[in-house]
Short mmCIF file of C-alpha atoms and ligand atoms in Angstrom, two decimals:
data_model
loop_
_atom_site.label_atom_id
_atom_site.label_comp_id
_atom_site.label_asym_id
_atom_site.label_seq_id
_atom_site.Cartn_x
_atom_site.Cartn_y
_atom_site.Cartn_z
CA UNK A 1 24.54 22.58 14.90
CA UNK A 2 21.48 21.25 16.78
CA UNK A 3 18.84 19.41 14.74
CA UNK A 4 15.40 20.99 14.73
CA UNK A 5 12.65 18.91 16.30
CA UNK A 6 10.15 17.70 13.67
CA UNK A 7 6.44 16.94 14.11
CA UNK A 8 5.76 13.83 12.06
CA UNK A 9 2.53 12.29 10.79
CA UNK A 10 1.70 8.60 10.44
CA UNK A 11 0.25 6.77 7.47
CA UNK A 12 -3.28 5.40 7.65
CA UNK A 13 -4.26 3.44 4.56
CA UNK A 14 -2.08 5.60 2.34
CA UNK A 15 -3.07 8.98 3.87
CA UNK A 16 -0.91 11.01 6.26
CA UNK A 17 -2.68 11.79 9.54
CA UNK A 18 -1.92 13.74 12.71
CA UNK A 19 -3.00 12.96 16.27
CA UNK A 20 -3.29 15.05 19.43
CA UNK A 21 -1.31 12.57 21.50
CA UNK A 22 2.23 11.88 20.45
CA UNK A 23 5.39 9.92 21.32
CA UNK A 24 8.82 11.48 21.52
CA UNK A 25 11.63 10.12 19.37
CA UNK A 26 15.01 10.54 21.04
CA UNK A 27 18.54 10.68 19.69
CA UNK A 28 20.16 8.12 22.00
CA UNK A 29 23.57 9.77 21.64
CA UNK A 30 22.57 13.22 22.90
CA UNK A 31 19.41 12.13 24.75
CA UNK A 32 17.46 14.93 23.07
CA UNK A 33 14.05 14.78 21.44
CA UNK A 34 14.44 14.95 17.66
CA UNK A 35 10.82 14.41 16.61
CA UNK A 36 7.34 13.57 17.77
CA UNK A 37 5.16 10.96 16.08
CA UNK A 38 1.42 10.37 16.54
CA UNK A 39 0.58 7.95 19.32
CA UNK A 40 -1.63 5.47 17.47
CA UNK A 41 -4.62 4.10 19.36
CA UNK A 42 -6.61 0.86 19.18
CA UNK A 43 -9.17 2.81 17.16
CA UNK A 44 -6.44 3.63 14.64
CA UNK A 45 -5.59 -0.08 14.41
CA UNK A 46 -9.23 -0.96 13.70
CA UNK A 47 -9.43 1.77 11.06
CA UNK A 48 -6.16 0.61 9.48
CA UNK A 49 -7.55 -2.93 9.28
CA UNK A 50 -10.78 -1.72 7.63
CA UNK A 51 -8.75 0.23 5.06
CA UNK A 52 -6.39 -2.70 4.58
CA UNK A 53 -9.31 -4.99 3.72
CA UNK A 54 -9.99 -2.79 0.69
CA UNK A 55 -6.26 -2.38 0.12
CA UNK A 56 -5.73 -6.14 0.06
CA UNK A 57 -8.28 -6.41 -2.77
CA UNK A 58 -6.50 -3.67 -4.72
CA UNK A 59 -3.07 -5.19 -4.08
CA UNK A 60 -4.16 -8.68 -5.10
CA UNK A 61 -5.49 -7.37 -8.39
CA UNK A 62 -2.38 -5.36 -9.26
CA UNK A 63 -0.73 -7.11 -12.19
CA UNK A 64 2.74 -8.33 -11.39
CA UNK A 65 4.39 -5.81 -13.71
CA UNK A 66 2.71 -2.98 -11.76
CA UNK A 67 3.86 -4.39 -8.41
CA UNK A 68 7.36 -4.58 -9.89
CA UNK A 69 7.23 -1.03 -11.16
CA UNK A 70 6.08 0.29 -7.74
CA UNK A 71 8.84 -1.64 -5.95
CA UNK A 72 11.51 -0.50 -8.42
CA UNK A 73 10.19 3.05 -8.12
CA UNK A 74 10.45 2.95 -4.30
CA UNK A 75 14.02 1.59 -4.56
CA UNK A 76 14.89 4.37 -7.01
CA UNK A 77 13.40 7.01 -4.68
CA UNK A 78 15.59 5.77 -1.80
CA UNK A 79 18.59 5.68 -4.11
CA UNK A 80 18.01 9.30 -5.06
CA UNK A 81 17.45 10.39 -1.44
CA UNK A 82 20.19 8.31 0.19
CA UNK A 83 21.54 11.22 2.24
CA UNK A 84 18.15 11.85 3.83
CA UNK A 85 17.71 8.17 4.72
CA UNK A 86 21.23 7.97 6.18
CA UNK A 87 20.62 11.10 8.24
CA UNK A 88 17.35 9.73 9.61
CA UNK A 89 18.92 6.43 10.67
CA UNK A 90 21.87 8.17 12.31
CA UNK A 91 19.59 10.57 14.18
CA UNK A 92 17.11 8.13 15.66
CA UNK A 93 19.15 4.96 16.15
CA UNK A 94 22.49 3.71 17.44
CA UNK A 95 24.07 3.62 14.01
CA UNK A 96 27.12 5.55 12.90
CA UNK A 97 27.25 7.17 9.47
CA UNK A 98 29.22 4.19 8.09
CA UNK A 99 26.64 1.73 9.44
CA UNK A 100 23.68 3.79 8.23
CA UNK A 101 25.12 4.09 4.71
CA UNK A 102 25.45 0.31 4.58
CA UNK A 103 21.87 -0.18 5.76
CA UNK A 104 20.46 2.21 3.15
CA UNK A 105 22.36 0.40 0.36
CA UNK A 106 21.01 -2.92 1.63
CA UNK A 107 17.47 -1.58 1.81
CA UNK A 108 17.59 -0.51 -1.84
CA UNK A 109 18.76 -4.01 -2.74
CA UNK A 110 16.05 -5.66 -0.58
CA UNK A 111 13.32 -3.75 -2.40
CA UNK A 112 14.83 -4.41 -5.83
CA UNK A 113 15.02 -8.10 -4.91
CA UNK A 114 11.32 -7.98 -3.97
CA UNK A 115 10.54 -6.57 -7.43
CA UNK A 116 12.52 -9.38 -9.06
CA UNK A 117 10.96 -12.12 -6.94
CA UNK A 118 7.45 -10.84 -7.75
CA UNK A 119 7.82 -12.39 -11.21
CA UNK A 120 8.95 -15.71 -9.79
CA UNK A 121 5.94 -16.49 -7.61
CA UNK A 122 5.39 -19.71 -9.50
CA UNK A 123 3.04 -22.60 -8.83
CA UNK A 124 3.43 -26.24 -9.83
CA UNK A 125 1.41 -29.02 -11.37
CA UNK A 126 0.51 -32.25 -9.63
CA UNK A 127 0.09 -35.58 -11.41
CA UNK A 128 -3.39 -36.55 -10.16
CA UNK A 129 -3.33 -39.78 -12.06
CA UNK A 130 -1.12 -41.19 -9.32
CA UNK A 131 -4.33 -42.47 -7.69
CA UNK A 132 -6.67 -44.82 -9.49
CA UNK A 133 -9.96 -43.11 -10.31
CA UNK A 134 -8.39 -39.65 -10.75
CA UNK A 135 -7.09 -40.09 -14.29
CA UNK A 136 -9.31 -37.34 -15.67
CA UNK A 137 -8.17 -34.69 -13.20
CA UNK A 138 -5.55 -32.05 -13.76
CA UNK A 139 -4.03 -30.58 -10.60
CA UNK A 140 -2.01 -27.49 -9.93
CA UNK A 141 -1.05 -25.06 -7.15
CA UNK A 142 -1.22 -21.27 -7.15
CA UNK A 143 0.11 -18.88 -4.51
CA UNK A 144 -2.57 -16.52 -3.25
CA UNK A 145 -1.72 -13.47 -1.14
CA UNK A 146 -2.78 -13.98 2.49
CA UNK A 147 -4.58 -10.60 2.54
CA UNK A 148 -3.48 -8.42 5.46
CA UNK A 149 0.05 -8.67 6.87
CA UNK A 150 0.88 -7.15 10.27
CA UNK A 151 4.58 -6.24 10.31
CA UNK A 152 6.22 -5.44 13.65
CA UNK A 153 9.86 -4.37 13.64
CA UNK A 154 12.70 -3.67 16.12
CA UNK A 155 15.00 -0.68 16.58
CA UNK A 156 18.35 -2.07 15.51
CA UNK A 157 17.96 -1.98 11.68
CA UNK A 158 15.15 0.57 11.46
CA UNK A 159 15.01 0.66 7.66
CA UNK A 160 16.14 -2.62 6.15
CA UNK A 161 14.22 -4.88 8.52
CA UNK A 162 11.09 -2.91 7.62
CA UNK A 163 11.91 -3.35 3.92
CA UNK A 164 12.24 -7.11 4.54
CA UNK A 165 8.54 -7.20 5.42
CA UNK A 166 6.97 -4.45 3.28
CA UNK A 167 8.87 -5.43 0.08
CA UNK A 168 7.79 -9.08 -0.08
CA UNK A 169 4.27 -8.31 1.19
CA UNK A 170 3.68 -5.94 -1.74
CA UNK A 171 5.48 -8.25 -4.18
CA UNK A 172 2.92 -10.98 -3.51
CA UNK A 173 -0.14 -8.73 -3.51
CA UNK A 174 -0.93 -8.14 0.17
CA UNK A 175 -1.83 -5.07 2.23
CA UNK A 176 0.54 -4.26 5.12
CA UNK A 177 0.01 -2.64 8.49
CA UNK A 178 3.42 -1.76 9.84
CA UNK A 179 4.15 -1.09 13.51
CA UNK A 180 7.77 0.09 13.61
CA UNK A 181 9.77 0.27 16.82
CA UNK A 182 8.58 3.22 18.90
CA UNK A 183 12.26 4.07 19.41
CA UNK A 184 12.99 4.32 15.68
CA UNK A 185 9.79 5.06 13.72
CA UNK A 186 11.23 7.77 11.44
CA UNK A 187 13.07 5.52 8.98
CA UNK A 188 9.85 3.52 8.46
CA UNK A 189 7.94 6.75 7.73
CA UNK A 190 10.61 7.73 5.18
CA UNK A 191 10.24 4.30 3.57
CA UNK A 192 6.47 4.82 3.33
CA UNK A 193 7.15 8.12 1.53
CA UNK A 194 9.21 6.19 -1.02
CA UNK A 195 6.31 3.81 -1.71
CA UNK A 196 3.79 6.63 -2.04
CA UNK A 197 6.13 8.49 -4.40
CA UNK A 198 6.35 5.30 -6.45
CA UNK A 199 2.56 5.23 -6.88
CA UNK A 200 1.43 2.64 -4.32
CA UNK A 201 -2.39 2.82 -4.34
CA UNK A 202 -4.26 3.92 -1.20
CA UNK A 203 -5.19 1.28 1.33
CA UNK A 204 -2.21 -1.00 0.77
CA UNK A 205 0.14 0.47 3.40
CA UNK A 206 -0.36 1.84 6.91
CA UNK A 207 2.44 2.83 9.27
CA UNK A 208 1.13 3.09 12.83
CA UNK A 209 3.52 4.84 15.16
CA UNK A 210 2.45 3.75 18.59
CA UNK A 211 3.40 1.77 21.62
CA UNK A 212 3.56 -1.96 20.93
CA UNK A 213 2.21 -2.74 24.37
CA UNK A 214 -0.84 -0.53 23.79
CA UNK A 215 -1.83 -1.34 20.20
CA UNK A 216 -0.05 -4.66 19.63
CA UNK A 217 -2.83 -6.93 20.94
CA UNK A 218 -5.47 -5.32 18.75
CA UNK A 219 -3.27 -5.72 15.69
CA UNK A 220 -2.08 -9.29 16.13
CA UNK A 221 -5.31 -10.81 17.47
CA UNK A 222 -7.68 -9.38 14.85
CA UNK A 223 -9.02 -12.21 12.66
CA UNK A 224 -8.78 -10.14 9.49
CA UNK A 225 -5.01 -10.00 9.91
CA UNK A 226 -3.86 -13.24 8.32
CA UNK A 227 -0.10 -13.08 8.83
CA UNK A 228 1.98 -11.64 11.65
CA UNK A 229 5.57 -10.98 10.69
CA UNK A 230 7.46 -10.11 13.87
CA UNK A 231 11.11 -9.26 14.44
CA UNK A 232 12.12 -8.49 18.01
CA UNK A 233 12.84 -9.99 21.39
CA UNK A 234 11.85 -13.50 22.53
CA UNK A 235 9.53 -12.35 25.34
CA UNK A 236 7.57 -10.03 23.03
CA UNK A 237 7.41 -12.82 20.44
CA UNK A 238 5.98 -15.28 22.95
CA UNK A 239 3.27 -12.79 23.94
CA UNK A 240 2.33 -12.30 20.30
CA UNK A 241 2.13 -16.02 19.51
CA UNK A 242 -0.19 -16.46 22.49
CA UNK A 243 -2.54 -13.72 21.36
CA UNK A 244 -2.50 -14.13 17.58
CA UNK A 245 -4.77 -17.18 17.40
CA UNK A 246 -4.94 -19.35 14.28
CA UNK A 247 -2.99 -17.46 11.63
CA UNK A 248 0.33 -17.64 9.85
CA UNK A 249 3.31 -16.22 11.70
CA UNK A 250 7.00 -15.52 11.29
CA UNK A 251 9.05 -14.93 14.42
CA UNK A 252 12.55 -13.50 13.95
CA UNK A 253 13.83 -13.41 17.53
CA UNK A 254 17.03 -13.01 19.49
CA UNK A 255 20.25 -14.95 19.95
CA UNK A 256 23.60 -15.16 21.74
CA UNK A 257 25.45 -16.12 18.57
CA UNK A 258 28.62 -18.23 18.83
CA UNK A 259 31.68 -18.34 16.57
CA UNK A 260 34.28 -21.12 16.74
CA UNK A 261 37.95 -20.62 15.84
CA UNK A 262 40.02 -23.76 15.27
CA UNK A 263 43.81 -23.88 15.42
CA UNK A 264 44.11 -24.34 11.64
CA UNK A 265 42.17 -21.12 10.94
CA UNK A 266 43.54 -17.95 9.41
CA UNK A 267 43.85 -16.15 12.75
CA UNK A 268 44.17 -12.63 11.36
CA UNK A 269 40.97 -13.01 9.35
CA UNK A 270 39.19 -14.58 12.32
CA UNK A 271 40.17 -11.75 14.66
CA UNK A 272 39.09 -9.07 12.21
CA UNK A 273 35.76 -10.70 11.42
CA UNK A 274 34.94 -11.45 15.08
CA UNK A 275 35.75 -7.91 16.27
CA UNK A 276 33.64 -6.50 13.48
CA UNK A 277 30.81 -8.97 14.15
CA UNK A 278 30.84 -8.39 17.91
CA UNK A 279 30.75 -4.63 18.07
CA UNK A 280 28.83 -3.42 14.99
CA UNK A 281 25.77 -1.30 15.94
CA UNK A 282 27.22 -1.28 19.48
CA UNK A 283 26.60 -5.05 19.64
CA UNK A 284 22.87 -4.63 19.06
CA UNK A 285 22.55 -7.15 16.29
CA UNK A 286 20.69 -10.46 16.46
CA UNK A 287 23.58 -12.36 14.81
CA UNK A 288 26.31 -10.28 16.47
CA UNK A 289 29.16 -12.37 17.89
CA UNK A 290 28.59 -12.86 21.62
CA UNK A 291 30.57 -16.04 22.39
CA UNK A 292 33.88 -17.01 20.75
CA UNK A 293 35.18 -20.55 21.35
CA UNK A 294 38.88 -20.81 20.46
CA UNK A 295 41.04 -23.95 20.36
CA UNK A 296 43.62 -24.03 23.17
CA UNK A 297 46.67 -23.93 20.87
CA UNK A 298 45.72 -20.50 19.48
CA UNK A 299 43.66 -19.14 22.38
CA UNK A 300 46.28 -16.78 23.86
CA UNK A 301 47.32 -15.44 20.47
CA UNK A 302 43.72 -14.94 19.32
CA UNK A 303 42.71 -13.23 22.55
CA UNK A 304 45.62 -10.79 22.64
CA UNK A 305 45.13 -9.83 18.96
CA UNK A 306 41.39 -9.49 19.57
CA UNK A 307 41.92 -7.12 22.50
CA UNK A 308 44.49 -5.11 20.57
CA UNK A 309 42.08 -4.67 17.66
CA UNK A 310 39.15 -3.86 19.96
CA UNK A 311 41.13 -1.09 21.65
CA UNK A 312 41.58 0.58 18.27
CA UNK A 313 37.83 1.06 17.81
CA UNK A 314 36.71 4.65 18.08
CA UNK A 315 33.64 5.13 20.25
CA UNK A 316 31.86 8.44 19.87
CA UNK A 317 29.64 10.80 17.98
CA UNK A 318 27.55 8.93 15.37
CA UNK A 319 27.76 11.69 12.79
CA UNK A 320 31.57 11.64 12.76
CA UNK A 321 32.62 9.47 9.77
CA UNK A 322 35.64 8.28 11.78
CA UNK A 323 33.46 6.77 14.54
CA UNK A 324 33.23 2.98 14.70
CA UNK A 325 30.83 2.55 17.62
CA UNK A 326 27.94 4.78 18.60
CA UNK A 327 25.69 4.72 21.65
CA UNK A 328 23.34 1.93 22.63
CA UNK A 329 19.66 2.64 22.00
CA UNK A 330 19.15 4.14 25.49
CA UNK A 331 20.95 4.80 28.75
CA UNK A 332 18.66 2.22 30.38
CA UNK A 333 19.97 -0.49 28.02
CA UNK A 334 23.56 0.68 28.56
CA UNK A 335 23.10 0.44 32.34
CA UNK A 336 21.74 -3.10 31.95
CA UNK A 337 24.81 -4.15 29.95
CA UNK A 338 27.11 -2.48 32.47
CA UNK A 339 25.39 -4.41 35.28
CA UNK A 340 25.74 -7.74 33.42
CA UNK A 341 29.49 -7.12 32.94
CA UNK A 342 29.90 -6.28 36.63
CA UNK A 343 27.98 -9.40 37.64
CA UNK A 344 30.24 -11.62 35.48
CA UNK A 345 33.37 -9.97 36.94
CA UNK A 346 32.06 -10.39 40.50
CA UNK A 347 31.59 -14.08 39.70
CA UNK A 348 35.22 -14.48 38.58
CA UNK A 349 35.43 -13.30 34.95
CA UNK A 350 38.30 -11.03 33.82
CA UNK A 351 37.54 -7.88 31.87
CA UNK A 352 40.42 -7.40 29.43
CA UNK A 353 39.24 -4.09 28.02
CA UNK A 354 36.25 -1.75 27.79
CA UNK A 355 33.03 -2.02 29.75
CA UNK A 356 32.98 1.63 30.82
CA UNK A 357 29.67 3.39 30.48
CA UNK A 358 28.84 7.05 30.01
CA UNK A 359 25.23 7.92 29.14
CA UNK A 360 24.07 5.42 26.51
CA UNK A 361 27.66 4.59 25.49
CA UNK A 362 29.46 1.42 26.55
CA UNK A 363 33.05 0.95 25.42
CA UNK A 364 33.59 -2.43 23.68
CA UNK A 365 34.22 -5.05 26.33
CA UNK A 366 36.16 -8.32 26.15
CA UNK A 367 35.67 -10.90 28.90
CA UNK A 368 37.59 -14.13 29.61
CA UNK A 369 37.26 -16.80 32.32
CA UNK A 370 33.50 -16.51 32.12
CA UNK A 371 31.49 -19.38 33.62
CA UNK A 372 29.26 -21.15 31.11
CA UNK A 373 26.17 -20.59 33.25
CA UNK A 374 26.81 -16.84 33.48
CA UNK A 375 23.96 -14.58 32.30
CA UNK A 376 26.36 -12.89 29.88
CA UNK A 377 26.86 -16.25 28.16
CA UNK A 378 23.40 -17.79 28.39
CA UNK A 379 21.19 -14.79 27.66
CA UNK A 380 21.19 -12.35 24.76
CA UNK A 381 23.49 -9.45 25.72
CA UNK A 382 22.52 -7.19 22.80
CA UNK A 383 25.36 -4.84 23.65
CA UNK A 384 29.09 -4.37 22.92
CA UNK A 385 30.37 -7.32 24.97
CA UNK A 386 32.07 -10.50 23.83
CA UNK A 387 33.30 -13.49 25.86
CA UNK A 388 36.28 -15.51 24.59
CA UNK A 389 36.52 -19.06 25.88
CA UNK A 390 39.13 -21.79 25.32
CA UNK A 391 38.13 -25.27 24.06
CA UNK A 392 40.13 -28.46 23.63
CA UNK A 393 38.35 -29.72 20.48
CA UNK A 394 35.78 -28.92 17.83
CA UNK A 395 33.35 -31.34 19.53
CA UNK A 396 33.62 -29.42 22.79
CA UNK A 397 33.14 -26.12 20.96
CA UNK A 398 30.03 -27.38 19.17
CA UNK A 399 28.57 -28.72 22.43
CA UNK A 400 29.15 -25.36 24.14
CA UNK A 401 27.76 -23.46 21.15
CA UNK A 402 24.63 -25.62 21.31
CA UNK A 403 24.32 -25.17 25.08
CA UNK A 404 21.91 -22.28 24.56
CA UNK A 405 18.18 -21.77 24.32
CA UNK A 406 18.84 -19.79 21.11
CA UNK A 407 19.94 -20.94 17.64
CA UNK A 408 20.06 -18.24 15.00
CA UNK A 409 23.47 -18.40 13.28
CA UNK A 410 26.96 -19.67 14.11
CA UNK A 411 30.37 -19.05 12.56
CA UNK A 412 33.33 -21.42 12.19
CA UNK A 413 36.90 -20.63 11.15
CA UNK A 414 38.86 -23.62 9.88
CA UNK A 415 40.81 -24.84 6.86
CA UNK A 416 39.71 -28.43 7.49
CA UNK A 417 36.81 -29.49 5.31
CA UNK A 418 35.88 -32.42 7.56
CA UNK A 419 35.68 -30.10 10.54
CA UNK A 420 33.45 -27.76 8.55
CA UNK A 421 31.07 -30.57 7.62
CA UNK A 422 30.95 -31.84 11.20
CA UNK A 423 29.97 -28.38 12.41
CA UNK A 424 27.41 -27.90 9.61
CA UNK A 425 25.77 -31.16 10.66
CA UNK A 426 25.87 -30.68 14.43
CA UNK A 427 25.31 -26.97 15.11
CA UNK A 428 21.71 -26.28 16.19
CA UNK A 429 21.14 -23.05 14.26
CA UNK A 430 19.32 -21.66 11.22
CA UNK A 431 22.57 -20.71 9.45
CA UNK A 432 26.21 -21.91 9.59
CA UNK A 433 28.82 -19.47 8.30
CA UNK A 434 32.14 -21.09 7.38
CA UNK A 435 35.28 -18.96 7.53
CA UNK A 436 33.43 -15.93 8.77
CA UNK A 437 31.73 -14.90 11.98
CA UNK A 438 28.06 -15.52 12.80
CA UNK A 439 27.40 -11.96 11.66
CA UNK A 440 26.86 -12.59 7.95
CA UNK A 441 23.59 -11.95 6.17
CA UNK A 442 22.84 -11.29 2.55
CA UNK A 443 19.30 -10.18 1.93
CA UNK A 444 18.40 -12.94 -0.51
CA UNK A 445 19.34 -15.85 1.75
CA UNK A 446 16.90 -17.70 4.01
CA UNK A 447 17.29 -16.12 7.41
CA UNK A 448 15.82 -17.30 10.69
CA UNK A 449 16.49 -19.46 13.68
CA UNK A 450 15.64 -22.55 15.67
CA UNK A 451 14.78 -22.90 19.37
CA UNK A 452 14.05 -19.50 20.96
CA UNK A 453 15.49 -17.69 17.94
CA UNK A 454 12.23 -18.11 16.13
CA UNK A 455 9.94 -19.61 13.55
CA UNK A 456 10.08 -19.40 9.76
CA UNK A 457 12.53 -17.71 7.42
CA UNK A 458 12.90 -14.24 5.95
CA UNK A 459 14.91 -13.41 2.82
CA UNK A 460 12.63 -12.16 0.07
CA UNK A 461 11.76 -15.41 -1.67
CA UNK A 462 11.19 -17.20 1.65
CA UNK A 463 9.16 -14.35 3.13
CA UNK A 464 6.97 -14.40 0.01
CA UNK A 465 6.33 -18.11 0.40
CA UNK A 466 5.21 -17.40 3.95
CA UNK A 467 3.05 -14.42 2.97
CA UNK A 468 1.02 -16.47 0.51
CA UNK A 469 -1.35 -19.39 0.84
CA UNK A 470 -1.01 -22.34 -1.49
CA UNK A 471 -4.29 -22.98 -3.25
CA UNK A 472 -4.67 -26.35 -4.90
CA UNK A 473 -6.86 -26.72 -7.96
CA UNK A 474 -8.22 -30.10 -9.07
CA UNK A 475 -9.73 -29.73 -12.52
CA UNK A 476 -11.87 -32.58 -13.82
CA UNK A 477 -11.90 -32.75 -17.58
CA UNK A 478 -15.04 -34.34 -18.99
CA UNK A 479 -14.72 -36.59 -22.00
CA UNK A 480 -11.12 -37.05 -21.13
CA UNK A 481 -8.98 -38.55 -23.80
CA UNK A 482 -7.39 -40.51 -21.03
CA UNK A 483 -8.80 -43.98 -20.61
CA UNK A 484 -9.74 -45.27 -17.14
CA UNK A 485 -9.86 -49.00 -16.44
P1 NAD B 501 11.18 -5.66 21.22
O1 NAD B 501 10.70 -7.06 21.31
O2 NAD B 501 11.24 -4.86 22.46
O3 NAD B 501 10.26 -4.81 20.22
C1 NAD B 501 10.08 -5.22 18.88
C2 NAD B 501 8.79 -4.60 18.35
O4 NAD B 501 7.69 -5.17 19.05
C3 NAD B 501 8.69 -3.09 18.55
O5 NAD B 501 8.09 -2.50 17.43
C4 NAD B 501 7.77 -2.98 19.76
O6 NAD B 501 7.08 -1.76 19.81
C5 NAD B 501 6.82 -4.13 19.49
N1 NAD B 501 6.07 -4.60 20.65
C6 NAD B 501 6.36 -4.49 21.97
N2 NAD B 501 5.39 -5.05 22.71
C7 NAD B 501 4.47 -5.53 21.86
C8 NAD B 501 3.24 -6.24 22.01
N3 NAD B 501 2.78 -6.55 23.21
N4 NAD B 501 2.55 -6.59 20.92
C9 NAD B 501 3.02 -6.29 19.68
N5 NAD B 501 4.19 -5.63 19.47
C10 NAD B 501 4.90 -5.26 20.54
O7 NAD B 501 12.59 -5.73 20.49
P2 NAD B 501 13.65 -4.56 20.28
O8 NAD B 501 14.26 -4.21 21.61
O9 NAD B 501 13.08 -3.47 19.45
O10 NAD B 501 14.72 -5.32 19.37
C11 NAD B 501 15.71 -6.13 19.88
C12 NAD B 501 15.39 -7.59 19.71
O11 NAD B 501 15.10 -7.89 18.35
C13 NAD B 501 16.57 -8.47 20.08
O12 NAD B 501 16.13 -9.54 20.84
C14 NAD B 501 17.09 -8.93 18.72
O13 NAD B 501 17.81 -10.13 18.75
C15 NAD B 501 15.82 -9.05 17.96
N6 NAD B 501 16.10 -9.05 16.53
C16 NAD B 501 15.96 -10.21 15.82
C17 NAD B 501 16.27 -10.24 14.46
C18 NAD B 501 16.11 -11.48 13.64
O14 NAD B 501 16.01 -11.37 12.43
N7 NAD B 501 16.08 -12.67 14.24
C19 NAD B 501 16.71 -9.07 13.83
C20 NAD B 501 16.85 -7.91 14.60
C21 NAD B 501 16.53 -7.90 15.94
#
């Protein structure tokens, strides 16, 4: 049965609004329009900022228990409407039913975590008497909300990555203006419904559905916006940092994540985890496995088992519960990935399986004999392609893993504790995953990268630290009991 096309509204300071101009939201699998959303303008951004100024005041003054109750209420709403959230993700994104169900469960947890962390936004005291002449001062630090947070999110996790910004922003008493991916804005609108149903006061949340290129500058460069939380590609991130001016920023950017498999590893586990980590969400995952470095002794065995397992993956219709891999986000992206595979093969690589494209679908591809300077190694593929490369030692593997402008996460399979500690020390990444692939994230852990993979860390507690300003208080007590000399 065909889905009916829906005309959506966007949220401006807590109120749903329509606009004459709209953007189409496509189902990448069928390439049909499933909804239209208002095309936000610069004027809408200015209005959202004006409303958010009032909203920030309201949010700051919400007692912590009320923030917690709103967050728990939003999580409960999503829990009760899981089917609707799953359906929305499956319709607008690349995700299969299995993948969407996982994302919805994680989103509920992310928002519950935000509610829990709200009560732990603690300060600290400072012993001012450490300097002579300051014996009568008492010092402490409080965390103040920054005010207005601009949250800009990508298409690949259209719900949970939005929750990773909205949840902590509300937990620490900010207002948020969210600009979701124009490819996948519907999940963000559903999330906003959850917050409104949970009683979020007007002014605290706006969801502007518009083109990033058209409204992004206005949003990130406005001086009233005090924090820009961006998740997306490196090039977009660079543009934003150049325009944002002097304000706090978090940049969660791309990667070409490596995983290393040593000869003493549990090979079966390594194969399973790497296949899963390489091809989930059709490879469109910032920590998805792109490069696997395998010690010579086990290289042939690993590669043949990897290919065998990859061939078992079912590519197809997202709504079918048996499907493992859905389409990429668009045919344009699928054509780019197809071209990168062809370029690597022309330059001498061997394609062991997959790599066929039809529409937005690319069958999972495994490449070997790929040169280390190849685009498919050096740049972020963001598609269902993995390269398996032999190495003669852990040192060589770590050097090759580090030979990248990115550094988000890396995986290592080994049963040797010394090898693990060497890799932990030497890998230039934000997270090292031992005995699993690079593709591991729990929502409470600090998450972020080094080099071109970004700035700052998400993970509720860490995002909340970033979305607040430390305010120091130095309190001079007259007639202090403390003697000065
Ligand atoms: P993208 O950079 O194309 O878009 C991300 C967001 O930025 C979208 O909402 C887009 O509309 C907006 N945008 C575009 N131009 C803008 C501008 N000039 N000003 C302000 N906003 C603008 O990224 P994408 O294709 O949606 O997502 C894929 C990328 O995201 C990959 O590189 C992936 O690695 C990265 N990513 C990183 C993480 C992480 O946590 N490190 C997580 C998921 C995805």
